[in-house]
């Protein structure tokens, strides 16, 4: 039957009982007219409450009259209703009432129902020390690898249910090199916005790195953006991501982006919508303090945890890897006469022009004695002016880029992560990836807290005695 009205209502309280108040609107159109009798049905198997027009019913539609019209009212409030709402329907804060001819169906609000589902799922999986993981904007699979390593360190087996990215070459790299991407892992070559939700499995953890170019200072300047949302890849990605969140219904969401993302309208939208879906949000900027990396690459980390899983404190995330003392520890032995040492005259000339123009752009020329280096981006292989170069130890007019192996090492990434790639693609994958230690630390943190869920009060199937209680109430 077609619905004449759908209302999303908050449960009230009256004299110690829970209360659902229905007034006016389509009540009369559904047959709940002045003085009509109705009965309340406790549907235990369906976990719902039904209000049905019934000439033998024990309740009467009441209402109020003003000079122009009568407004019907149904006040559902007694001990039996309260017991049914709490013990059978799980004690919802909000419900959905669907009005049809002769009957009103009251069920748990969709947001609360889905919250309970994801919390039941992760608790069930935690009891077997296993969680399911999906990764969007996966790139070459670095964050996926690191997150799974951290989970493994905490005694949790992460199952990579799916990875999603727009670039087929990056997905192929993850398939070829990431040990956690198996034959059972589903591969989605798509943008967030175009992904068909019917193919997505539900997961316990959703890991994502929303497109960051529009949110970075350099990206906004280069693309002359008034706001990040104007960027072709950043602007609508959040819409696709939120659809995916609803489809996979994760208990835990991890999103990584540049620090300036936190002050964007997109981040405000992400925070607000996740809170409405029943998540608690925590945020922190993490970088090389999490271990393993020499690159200064701070990232904004947002962790959203389903609110029924307790209060988790991401300030407890600690370093997971040792960090080299100096760049020299990760450098390869490149002969002085190797052709990779170049003068890069065009970069020297650009730096001089920038100085004269009062611009702050400077070359980053390193000797190897430094304890860190600046950020290395996606286009590193192009030899850009502000990214790290190593100065020749025998000829200070020459310098070179980090090799692919060195690039891995300064980010703490296993060199096997880009096996078989040419230097251009390898630097692209590494340049847009996370610091391995950051996501390994997050994985350890999430893994340890997931393990703790085993000790939480489980969400059990409805016991038989509840059926007996409710059936006796219905019989009465």
Short mmCIF file of C-alpha atoms in Angstrom, two decimals:
data_model
loop_
_atom_site.label_atom_id
_atom_site.label_comp_id
_atom_site.label_asym_id
_atom_site.label_seq_id
_atom_site.Cartn_x
_atom_site.Cartn_y
_atom_site.Cartn_z
CA UNK A 1 0.00 0.00 0.00
CA UNK A 2 1.22 3.50 -0.79
CA UNK A 3 2.22 5.68 2.13
CA UNK A 4 0.15 8.81 2.65
CA UNK A 5 2.65 10.28 5.09
CA UNK A 6 6.06 9.44 6.56
CA UNK A 7 7.18 11.13 9.78
CA UNK A 8 10.54 10.88 11.54
CA UNK A 9 9.83 11.43 15.21
CA UNK A 10 11.70 11.74 18.47
CA UNK A 11 10.59 9.50 21.33
CA UNK A 12 9.17 11.53 24.22
CA UNK A 13 8.72 10.80 27.92
CA UNK A 14 5.58 11.05 30.06
CA UNK A 15 5.15 9.88 33.66
CA UNK A 16 8.00 7.42 33.43
CA UNK A 17 6.89 5.88 30.12
CA UNK A 18 8.13 6.38 26.58
CA UNK A 19 5.79 8.27 24.34
CA UNK A 20 5.04 8.56 20.61
CA UNK A 21 2.78 11.48 19.77
CA UNK A 22 0.93 11.53 16.43
CA UNK A 23 -1.15 14.57 15.57
CA UNK A 24 -3.13 15.90 12.63
CA UNK A 25 -1.84 15.86 9.09
CA UNK A 26 -2.89 12.60 7.38
CA UNK A 27 -4.42 10.78 10.35
CA UNK A 28 -8.00 11.35 9.15
CA UNK A 29 -7.07 10.42 5.58
CA UNK A 30 -5.77 7.09 6.91
CA UNK A 31 -9.02 6.35 8.76
CA UNK A 32 -8.03 7.61 12.22
CA UNK A 33 -11.04 9.92 12.53
CA UNK A 34 -12.65 11.43 15.63
CA UNK A 35 -13.76 8.66 18.00
CA UNK A 36 -12.41 5.83 15.81
CA UNK A 37 -11.23 2.76 17.71
CA UNK A 38 -7.76 1.41 17.17
CA UNK A 39 -5.44 -1.21 18.64
CA UNK A 40 -1.70 -1.24 19.23
CA UNK A 41 0.06 -4.37 17.97
CA UNK A 42 3.46 -5.39 19.33
CA UNK A 43 5.18 -7.04 16.36
CA UNK A 44 8.13 -8.79 17.98
CA UNK A 45 9.59 -10.68 14.97
CA UNK A 46 9.41 -7.51 12.87
CA UNK A 47 10.77 -5.32 15.69
CA UNK A 48 8.08 -2.76 15.05
CA UNK A 49 4.94 -1.24 16.51
CA UNK A 50 1.67 -1.17 14.56
CA UNK A 51 -1.31 1.10 15.18
CA UNK A 52 -4.34 -0.32 13.40
CA UNK A 53 -7.91 0.94 12.95
CA UNK A 54 -10.05 -1.68 14.68
CA UNK A 55 -13.71 -1.35 15.68
CA UNK A 56 -12.96 -3.70 18.58
CA UNK A 57 -9.86 -1.78 19.58
CA UNK A 58 -9.25 -0.67 23.15
CA UNK A 59 -8.11 2.85 22.24
CA UNK A 60 -10.00 5.84 20.85
CA UNK A 61 -8.67 8.61 18.60
CA UNK A 62 -8.77 11.79 20.63
CA UNK A 63 -8.06 15.31 19.50
CA UNK A 64 -8.59 19.00 19.87
CA UNK A 65 -11.13 21.31 18.28
CA UNK A 66 -10.74 24.92 17.33
CA UNK A 67 -13.20 27.21 15.57
CA UNK A 68 -12.39 25.80 12.16
CA UNK A 69 -11.52 22.11 12.46
CA UNK A 70 -10.91 19.00 14.54
CA UNK A 71 -7.28 17.79 14.87
CA UNK A 72 -7.03 14.05 15.62
CA UNK A 73 -4.39 12.87 18.11
CA UNK A 74 -2.97 9.42 18.86
CA UNK A 75 -0.97 9.30 22.10
CA UNK A 76 0.97 6.02 22.32
CA UNK A 77 2.20 5.91 25.89
CA UNK A 78 2.01 3.09 28.43
CA UNK A 79 4.20 0.49 30.15
CA UNK A 80 3.71 -2.10 27.41
CA UNK A 81 4.77 0.34 24.69
CA UNK A 82 7.82 1.38 26.71
CA UNK A 83 8.85 -2.22 27.25
CA UNK A 84 8.44 -3.03 23.55
CA UNK A 85 10.44 0.02 22.48
CA UNK A 86 13.29 -0.77 24.85
CA UNK A 87 13.49 -4.56 24.83
CA UNK A 88 12.42 -5.36 21.29
CA UNK A 89 13.22 -2.25 19.27
CA UNK A 90 16.46 -1.53 21.12
CA UNK A 91 15.49 1.69 22.88
CA UNK A 92 15.59 4.06 19.91
CA UNK A 93 15.81 7.81 20.32
CA UNK A 94 14.02 8.37 17.02
CA UNK A 95 11.48 6.33 15.04
CA UNK A 96 9.90 6.36 11.60
CA UNK A 97 6.11 6.34 11.31
CA UNK A 98 4.65 5.32 7.96
CA UNK A 99 0.96 6.25 7.54
CA UNK A 100 -1.15 4.03 5.27
CA UNK A 101 -4.87 3.46 4.98
CA UNK A 102 -6.02 1.97 8.27
CA UNK A 103 -2.59 1.36 9.73
CA UNK A 104 0.53 3.18 10.98
CA UNK A 105 3.81 1.29 11.05
CA UNK A 106 6.42 2.50 13.57
CA UNK A 107 9.99 1.27 13.16
CA UNK A 108 13.43 2.29 14.37
CA UNK A 109 14.81 5.36 12.59
CA UNK A 110 17.00 4.30 9.67
CA UNK A 111 20.10 6.00 11.07
CA UNK A 112 19.77 4.19 14.39
CA UNK A 113 19.01 0.86 12.72
CA UNK A 114 22.12 1.10 10.57
CA UNK A 115 24.20 2.18 13.54
CA UNK A 116 23.20 -0.95 15.46
CA UNK A 117 23.88 -3.10 12.40
CA UNK A 118 27.45 -1.86 11.95
CA UNK A 119 28.19 -2.11 15.65
CA UNK A 120 26.84 -5.67 15.80
CA UNK A 121 28.93 -6.56 12.75
CA UNK A 122 32.27 -5.28 14.03
CA UNK A 123 31.72 -6.83 17.46
CA UNK A 124 30.98 -10.17 15.83
CA UNK A 125 34.10 -9.88 13.66
CA UNK A 126 36.22 -8.73 16.60
CA UNK A 127 35.35 -11.95 18.42
CA UNK A 128 37.27 -13.79 15.66
CA UNK A 129 40.08 -11.16 15.54
CA UNK A 130 39.05 -10.20 12.00
CA UNK A 131 37.79 -6.98 10.43
CA UNK A 132 36.80 -6.10 6.88
CA UNK A 133 38.38 -3.05 5.23
CA UNK A 134 37.58 -0.98 2.15
CA UNK A 135 39.84 1.72 0.69
CA UNK A 136 38.71 4.53 -1.60
CA UNK A 137 41.11 6.87 -3.42
CA UNK A 138 43.56 4.02 -2.91
CA UNK A 139 46.30 5.24 -5.25
CA UNK A 140 49.00 2.60 -5.44
CA UNK A 141 47.77 0.93 -2.25
CA UNK A 142 50.23 2.40 0.27
CA UNK A 143 47.78 3.50 2.97
CA UNK A 144 45.92 0.18 2.61
CA UNK A 145 49.17 -1.74 3.15
CA UNK A 146 50.23 0.36 6.15
CA UNK A 147 46.81 0.19 7.81
CA UNK A 148 46.72 -3.59 7.49
CA UNK A 149 50.26 -3.85 8.89
CA UNK A 150 49.15 -1.90 11.95
CA UNK A 151 46.07 -4.05 12.41
CA UNK A 152 48.26 -7.15 12.16
CA UNK A 153 50.60 -5.80 14.84
CA UNK A 154 47.57 -5.55 17.16
CA UNK A 155 46.55 -9.15 16.52
CA UNK A 156 43.71 -8.24 14.13
CA UNK A 157 43.49 -9.78 10.68
CA UNK A 158 42.30 -7.20 8.17
CA UNK A 159 40.49 -8.47 5.08
CA UNK A 160 40.80 -6.07 2.14
CA UNK A 161 37.28 -6.31 0.74
CA UNK A 162 37.79 -3.67 -1.93
CA UNK A 163 40.05 -0.91 -3.22
CA UNK A 164 38.82 1.95 -5.41
CA UNK A 165 40.71 4.49 -7.51
CA UNK A 166 40.28 6.34 -10.79
CA UNK A 167 43.71 5.34 -12.15
CA UNK A 168 44.01 1.82 -13.50
CA UNK A 169 47.83 1.87 -13.39
CA UNK A 170 47.78 2.62 -9.67
CA UNK A 171 45.26 -0.14 -9.00
CA UNK A 172 47.42 -2.56 -10.98
CA UNK A 173 50.38 -1.60 -8.79
CA UNK A 174 48.36 -2.43 -5.68
CA UNK A 175 47.28 -5.76 -7.18
CA UNK A 176 50.87 -6.65 -8.10
CA UNK A 177 52.67 -5.44 -4.98
CA UNK A 178 50.37 -5.08 -1.97
CA UNK A 179 50.42 -8.36 0.02
CA UNK A 180 47.03 -7.58 1.57
CA UNK A 181 45.27 -7.18 -1.80
CA UNK A 182 44.27 -10.76 -2.61
CA UNK A 183 42.39 -12.52 -5.37
CA UNK A 184 39.23 -12.02 -3.31
CA UNK A 185 39.70 -8.23 -3.08
CA UNK A 186 37.24 -6.41 -5.33
CA UNK A 187 38.80 -3.83 -7.63
CA UNK A 188 36.86 -0.71 -8.60
CA UNK A 189 38.31 1.59 -11.26
CA UNK A 190 36.03 4.58 -10.82
CA UNK A 191 35.65 8.05 -9.38
CA UNK A 192 33.84 8.40 -6.09
CA UNK A 193 30.92 10.09 -7.81
CA UNK A 194 30.34 7.47 -10.51
CA UNK A 195 30.72 4.33 -8.41
CA UNK A 196 27.70 2.01 -8.63
CA UNK A 197 26.78 1.37 -5.01
CA UNK A 198 25.22 -2.03 -5.75
CA UNK A 199 28.69 -3.55 -6.15
CA UNK A 200 30.06 -2.33 -2.81
CA UNK A 201 30.22 -4.78 0.12
CA UNK A 202 29.67 -3.58 3.67
CA UNK A 203 32.89 -3.21 5.68
CA UNK A 204 33.97 -2.55 9.25
CA UNK A 205 36.60 0.05 8.36
CA UNK A 206 36.49 2.54 5.49
CA UNK A 207 39.86 4.12 4.65
CA UNK A 208 40.00 7.13 2.35
CA UNK A 209 42.12 10.01 1.13
CA UNK A 210 39.79 12.50 -0.53
CA UNK A 211 41.42 14.38 -3.46
CA UNK A 212 43.65 17.00 -1.86
CA UNK A 213 44.87 19.21 -4.73
CA UNK A 214 42.10 21.76 -4.29
CA UNK A 215 42.71 22.00 -0.54
CA UNK A 216 46.47 22.52 -0.58
CA UNK A 217 47.83 26.06 -0.69
CA UNK A 218 49.88 25.34 -3.80
CA UNK A 219 46.90 23.68 -5.51
CA UNK A 220 44.63 26.64 -4.85
CA UNK A 221 47.29 29.08 -6.08
CA UNK A 222 48.15 27.08 -9.19
CA UNK A 223 44.50 26.61 -10.17
CA UNK A 224 43.50 30.13 -9.08
CA UNK A 225 40.71 28.82 -6.91
CA UNK A 226 38.65 31.11 -4.72
CA UNK A 227 37.65 28.09 -2.66
CA UNK A 228 38.71 24.40 -2.73
CA UNK A 229 35.27 23.19 -3.76
CA UNK A 230 35.78 24.86 -7.15
CA UNK A 231 38.45 22.32 -8.05
CA UNK A 232 37.42 19.75 -10.65
CA UNK A 233 38.46 16.77 -8.52
CA UNK A 234 37.87 18.13 -5.01
CA UNK A 235 34.55 19.86 -5.51
CA UNK A 236 32.13 16.96 -5.87
CA UNK A 237 34.21 14.09 -4.49
CA UNK A 238 32.70 14.52 -1.03
CA UNK A 239 29.22 13.82 -2.46
CA UNK A 240 30.36 10.50 -3.91
CA UNK A 241 32.23 9.63 -0.73
CA UNK A 242 29.19 10.19 1.49
CA UNK A 243 27.11 7.94 -0.78
CA UNK A 244 29.75 5.24 -0.38
CA UNK A 245 29.73 5.69 3.40
CA UNK A 246 26.00 5.03 3.46
CA UNK A 247 26.37 2.01 1.16
CA UNK A 248 29.16 0.23 3.08
CA UNK A 249 28.00 1.38 6.55
CA UNK A 250 31.41 1.15 8.27
CA UNK A 251 31.86 1.18 12.03
CA UNK A 252 35.09 3.16 11.66
CA UNK A 253 36.00 5.77 9.03
CA UNK A 254 39.51 7.12 8.48
CA UNK A 255 40.09 10.08 6.16
CA UNK A 256 43.46 11.65 5.35
CA UNK A 257 44.09 15.02 3.71
CA UNK A 258 46.30 18.11 3.85
CA UNK A 259 46.10 20.14 7.10
CA UNK A 260 44.17 22.98 5.44
CA UNK A 261 41.36 20.52 4.66
CA UNK A 262 40.20 20.87 8.28
CA UNK A 263 39.08 24.47 7.71
CA UNK A 264 37.24 23.80 4.44
CA UNK A 265 33.52 23.72 3.78
CA UNK A 266 33.97 20.14 2.58
CA UNK A 267 35.33 19.08 5.97
CA UNK A 268 32.45 20.88 7.70
CA UNK A 269 30.03 18.94 5.51
CA UNK A 270 31.82 15.67 6.24
CA UNK A 271 31.80 16.26 10.00
CA UNK A 272 28.16 17.34 10.12
CA UNK A 273 26.80 14.50 8.00
CA UNK A 274 28.76 11.79 9.81
CA UNK A 275 27.50 13.09 13.15
CA UNK A 276 23.91 12.86 11.88
CA UNK A 277 24.59 9.26 10.84
CA UNK A 278 25.66 8.45 14.40
CA UNK A 279 29.44 8.81 14.44
CA UNK A 280 31.75 10.52 16.90
CA UNK A 281 34.43 12.58 15.17
CA UNK A 282 38.04 13.09 16.27
CA UNK A 283 40.78 14.87 14.35
CA UNK A 284 44.53 15.20 14.62
CA UNK A 285 47.44 16.31 12.44
CA UNK A 286 49.99 13.50 12.12
CA UNK A 287 53.35 13.39 10.40
CA UNK A 288 56.82 11.99 10.76
CA UNK A 289 56.48 11.86 14.56
CA UNK A 290 54.67 8.56 13.96
CA UNK A 291 58.00 7.02 12.95
CA UNK A 292 59.80 5.65 9.94
CA UNK A 293 59.90 8.83 7.85
CA UNK A 294 62.37 11.58 7.14
CA UNK A 295 59.96 13.56 4.98
CA UNK A 296 58.13 16.44 6.64
CA UNK A 297 54.61 15.62 5.49
CA UNK A 298 51.91 16.59 7.97
CA UNK A 299 48.41 15.34 7.25
CA UNK A 300 45.00 15.99 8.76
CA UNK A 301 43.55 12.71 10.01
CA UNK A 302 39.82 12.43 10.72
CA UNK A 303 38.63 9.31 12.53
CA UNK A 304 34.88 8.71 12.86
CA UNK A 305 33.75 5.89 15.16
CA UNK A 306 30.16 4.67 15.49
CA UNK A 307 28.94 6.30 18.69
CA UNK A 308 27.87 3.08 20.40
CA UNK A 309 31.43 1.73 20.41
CA UNK A 310 32.63 3.97 23.23
CA UNK A 311 34.85 7.03 23.49
CA UNK A 312 38.11 6.46 21.65
CA UNK A 313 40.92 9.02 22.01
CA UNK A 314 43.13 9.39 18.94
CA UNK A 315 45.62 11.32 21.05
CA UNK A 316 46.65 7.82 22.14
CA UNK A 317 48.06 7.05 18.67
CA UNK A 318 51.81 6.56 19.09
CA UNK A 319 54.79 5.93 16.81
CA UNK A 320 54.97 2.50 15.25
CA UNK A 321 58.36 2.56 13.50
CA UNK A 322 61.93 3.68 14.27
CA UNK A 323 63.13 6.75 12.37
CA UNK A 324 66.57 7.15 10.74
CA UNK A 325 68.71 9.88 12.28
CA UNK A 326 69.82 11.47 9.01
CA UNK A 327 69.17 11.30 5.29
CA UNK A 328 72.59 9.76 4.78
CA UNK A 329 71.28 6.53 6.31
CA UNK A 330 68.84 5.96 3.44
CA UNK A 331 70.89 7.16 0.47
CA UNK A 332 72.20 4.89 -2.25
CA UNK A 333 75.84 5.04 -3.32
CA UNK A 334 75.65 6.95 -6.60
CA UNK A 335 79.04 7.48 -8.34
CA UNK A 336 80.10 11.09 -8.84
CA UNK A 337 80.28 10.62 -12.61
CA UNK A 338 76.80 9.16 -12.91
CA UNK A 339 74.65 11.19 -15.37
CA UNK A 340 71.91 11.63 -12.74
CA UNK A 341 74.05 14.50 -11.34
CA UNK A 342 73.00 17.57 -13.34
CA UNK A 343 73.39 21.33 -13.18
CA UNK A 344 69.67 22.12 -13.43
CA UNK A 345 70.48 25.59 -14.70
CA UNK A 346 66.81 26.39 -15.33
CA UNK A 347 66.02 25.89 -11.65
CA UNK A 348 68.88 28.14 -10.58
CA UNK A 349 67.64 30.84 -12.93
CA UNK A 350 64.07 30.47 -11.64
CA UNK A 351 65.27 30.84 -8.06
CA UNK A 352 67.06 34.08 -8.99
CA UNK A 353 63.93 35.42 -10.65
CA UNK A 354 61.86 34.52 -7.60
CA UNK A 355 64.32 36.27 -5.29
CA UNK A 356 64.22 39.45 -7.37
CA UNK A 357 60.42 39.32 -7.47
CA UNK A 358 60.26 38.96 -3.70
CA UNK A 359 58.79 35.48 -3.90
CA UNK A 360 59.55 32.90 -1.22
CA UNK A 361 60.25 29.98 -3.55
CA UNK A 362 63.71 28.49 -2.96
CA UNK A 363 65.48 25.35 -4.05
CA UNK A 364 65.77 22.62 -1.44
CA UNK A 365 69.41 21.55 -1.81
CA UNK A 366 70.47 18.87 0.67
CA UNK A 367 73.80 17.28 1.58
CA UNK A 368 72.52 14.14 3.32
CA UNK A 369 73.39 15.33 6.82
CA UNK A 370 69.87 16.68 7.39
CA UNK A 371 67.48 14.98 9.81
CA UNK A 372 64.51 15.59 7.49
CA UNK A 373 63.51 16.85 4.07
CA UNK A 374 60.56 18.75 2.65
CA UNK A 375 57.49 17.27 1.01
CA UNK A 376 57.95 15.23 -2.15
CA UNK A 377 54.94 15.46 -4.46
CA UNK A 378 53.34 13.48 -7.25
CA UNK A 379 55.33 15.19 -10.00
CA UNK A 380 58.73 14.75 -8.36
CA UNK A 381 60.28 13.09 -11.40
CA UNK A 382 59.83 16.37 -13.34
CA UNK A 383 62.52 18.07 -11.26
CA UNK A 384 60.53 20.94 -9.74
CA UNK A 385 62.10 23.90 -8.01
CA UNK A 386 61.00 23.56 -4.38
CA UNK A 387 61.31 19.79 -3.89
CA UNK A 388 64.36 18.03 -2.41
CA UNK A 389 67.57 17.63 -4.40
CA UNK A 390 70.86 16.13 -3.22
CA UNK A 391 73.99 18.21 -3.94
CA UNK A 392 76.94 16.39 -5.46
CA UNK A 393 79.69 15.83 -2.86
CA UNK A 394 82.36 16.65 -5.47
CA UNK A 395 80.71 19.38 -7.58
CA UNK A 396 78.36 21.80 -5.76
CA UNK A 397 76.97 23.05 -9.09
CA UNK A 398 75.34 19.67 -9.67
CA UNK A 399 72.51 17.92 -7.89
CA UNK A 400 70.15 14.98 -8.33
CA UNK A 401 66.70 13.75 -7.38
CA UNK A 402 66.16 10.97 -4.88
CA UNK A 403 66.06 7.57 -6.50
CA UNK A 404 62.83 5.59 -6.26
CA UNK A 405 64.34 3.45 -3.48
CA UNK A 406 65.39 6.58 -1.56
CA UNK A 407 61.96 8.10 -2.04
CA UNK A 408 60.45 4.97 -0.47
CA UNK A 409 62.87 5.15 2.44
CA UNK A 410 62.27 8.81 3.31
CA UNK A 411 58.55 8.00 3.55
CA UNK A 412 59.14 4.73 5.41
CA UNK A 413 57.44 2.78 2.61
CA UNK A 414 58.59 -0.77 1.74
CA UNK A 415 60.52 -0.63 -1.52
CA UNK A 416 58.48 -3.59 -2.76
CA UNK A 417 55.45 -1.28 -2.86
CA UNK A 418 56.45 -0.03 -6.33
CA UNK A 419 58.17 -3.09 -7.77
CA UNK A 420 58.15 -3.15 -11.57
CA UNK A 421 57.31 0.53 -12.04
CA UNK A 422 59.34 3.00 -14.07
CA UNK A 423 60.64 6.01 -12.17
CA UNK A 424 57.89 8.34 -13.38
CA UNK A 425 54.98 6.17 -12.21
CA UNK A 426 56.83 5.07 -9.07
CA UNK A 427 57.41 8.70 -8.02
CA UNK A 428 53.76 9.49 -8.82
CA UNK A 429 52.54 6.68 -6.56
CA UNK A 430 54.95 7.59 -3.77
CA UNK A 431 54.52 11.35 -4.14
CA UNK A 432 50.78 11.21 -3.51
CA UNK A 433 50.93 8.49 -0.87
CA UNK A 434 50.85 8.70 2.91
CA UNK A 435 53.78 8.29 5.27
CA UNK A 436 53.77 4.59 5.99
CA UNK A 437 54.36 5.08 9.73
CA UNK A 438 51.29 7.30 10.08
CA UNK A 439 48.85 4.70 8.81
CA UNK A 440 50.65 1.84 10.50
CA UNK A 441 50.24 3.74 13.78
CA UNK A 442 46.55 4.34 13.02
CA UNK A 443 46.14 0.65 12.22
CA UNK A 444 47.71 -0.35 15.52
CA UNK A 445 45.46 2.03 17.40
CA UNK A 446 42.28 0.91 15.64
CA UNK A 447 43.33 -2.73 15.96
CA UNK A 448 43.91 -2.55 19.70
CA UNK A 449 40.57 -0.85 20.29
CA UNK A 450 38.79 -3.32 18.02
CA UNK A 451 40.27 -6.13 20.09
CA UNK A 452 38.86 -4.43 23.19
CA UNK A 453 35.35 -4.73 21.74
CA UNK A 454 35.46 -8.44 22.55
CA UNK A 455 35.24 -7.46 26.22
CA UNK A 456 32.31 -5.09 25.65
CA UNK A 457 28.74 -6.14 26.38
CA UNK A 458 27.71 -7.92 23.17
CA UNK A 459 24.59 -7.12 21.22
CA UNK A 460 22.75 -10.42 21.54
CA UNK A 461 19.88 -11.90 19.52
CA UNK A 462 16.47 -11.23 21.03
CA UNK A 463 15.93 -13.80 23.83
CA UNK A 464 12.81 -15.99 23.83
CA UNK A 465 11.51 -14.47 27.07
CA UNK A 466 11.02 -11.15 25.27
CA UNK A 467 8.75 -12.85 22.77
CA UNK A 468 6.77 -14.34 25.63
CA UNK A 469 6.47 -10.99 27.44
CA UNK A 470 5.37 -9.15 24.33
CA UNK A 471 2.93 -11.82 23.18
CA UNK A 472 1.32 -11.76 26.60
CA UNK A 473 0.98 -7.99 26.36
CA UNK A 474 -0.65 -8.36 22.94
CA UNK A 475 -3.01 -10.98 24.29
CA UNK A 476 -4.00 -8.66 27.14
#
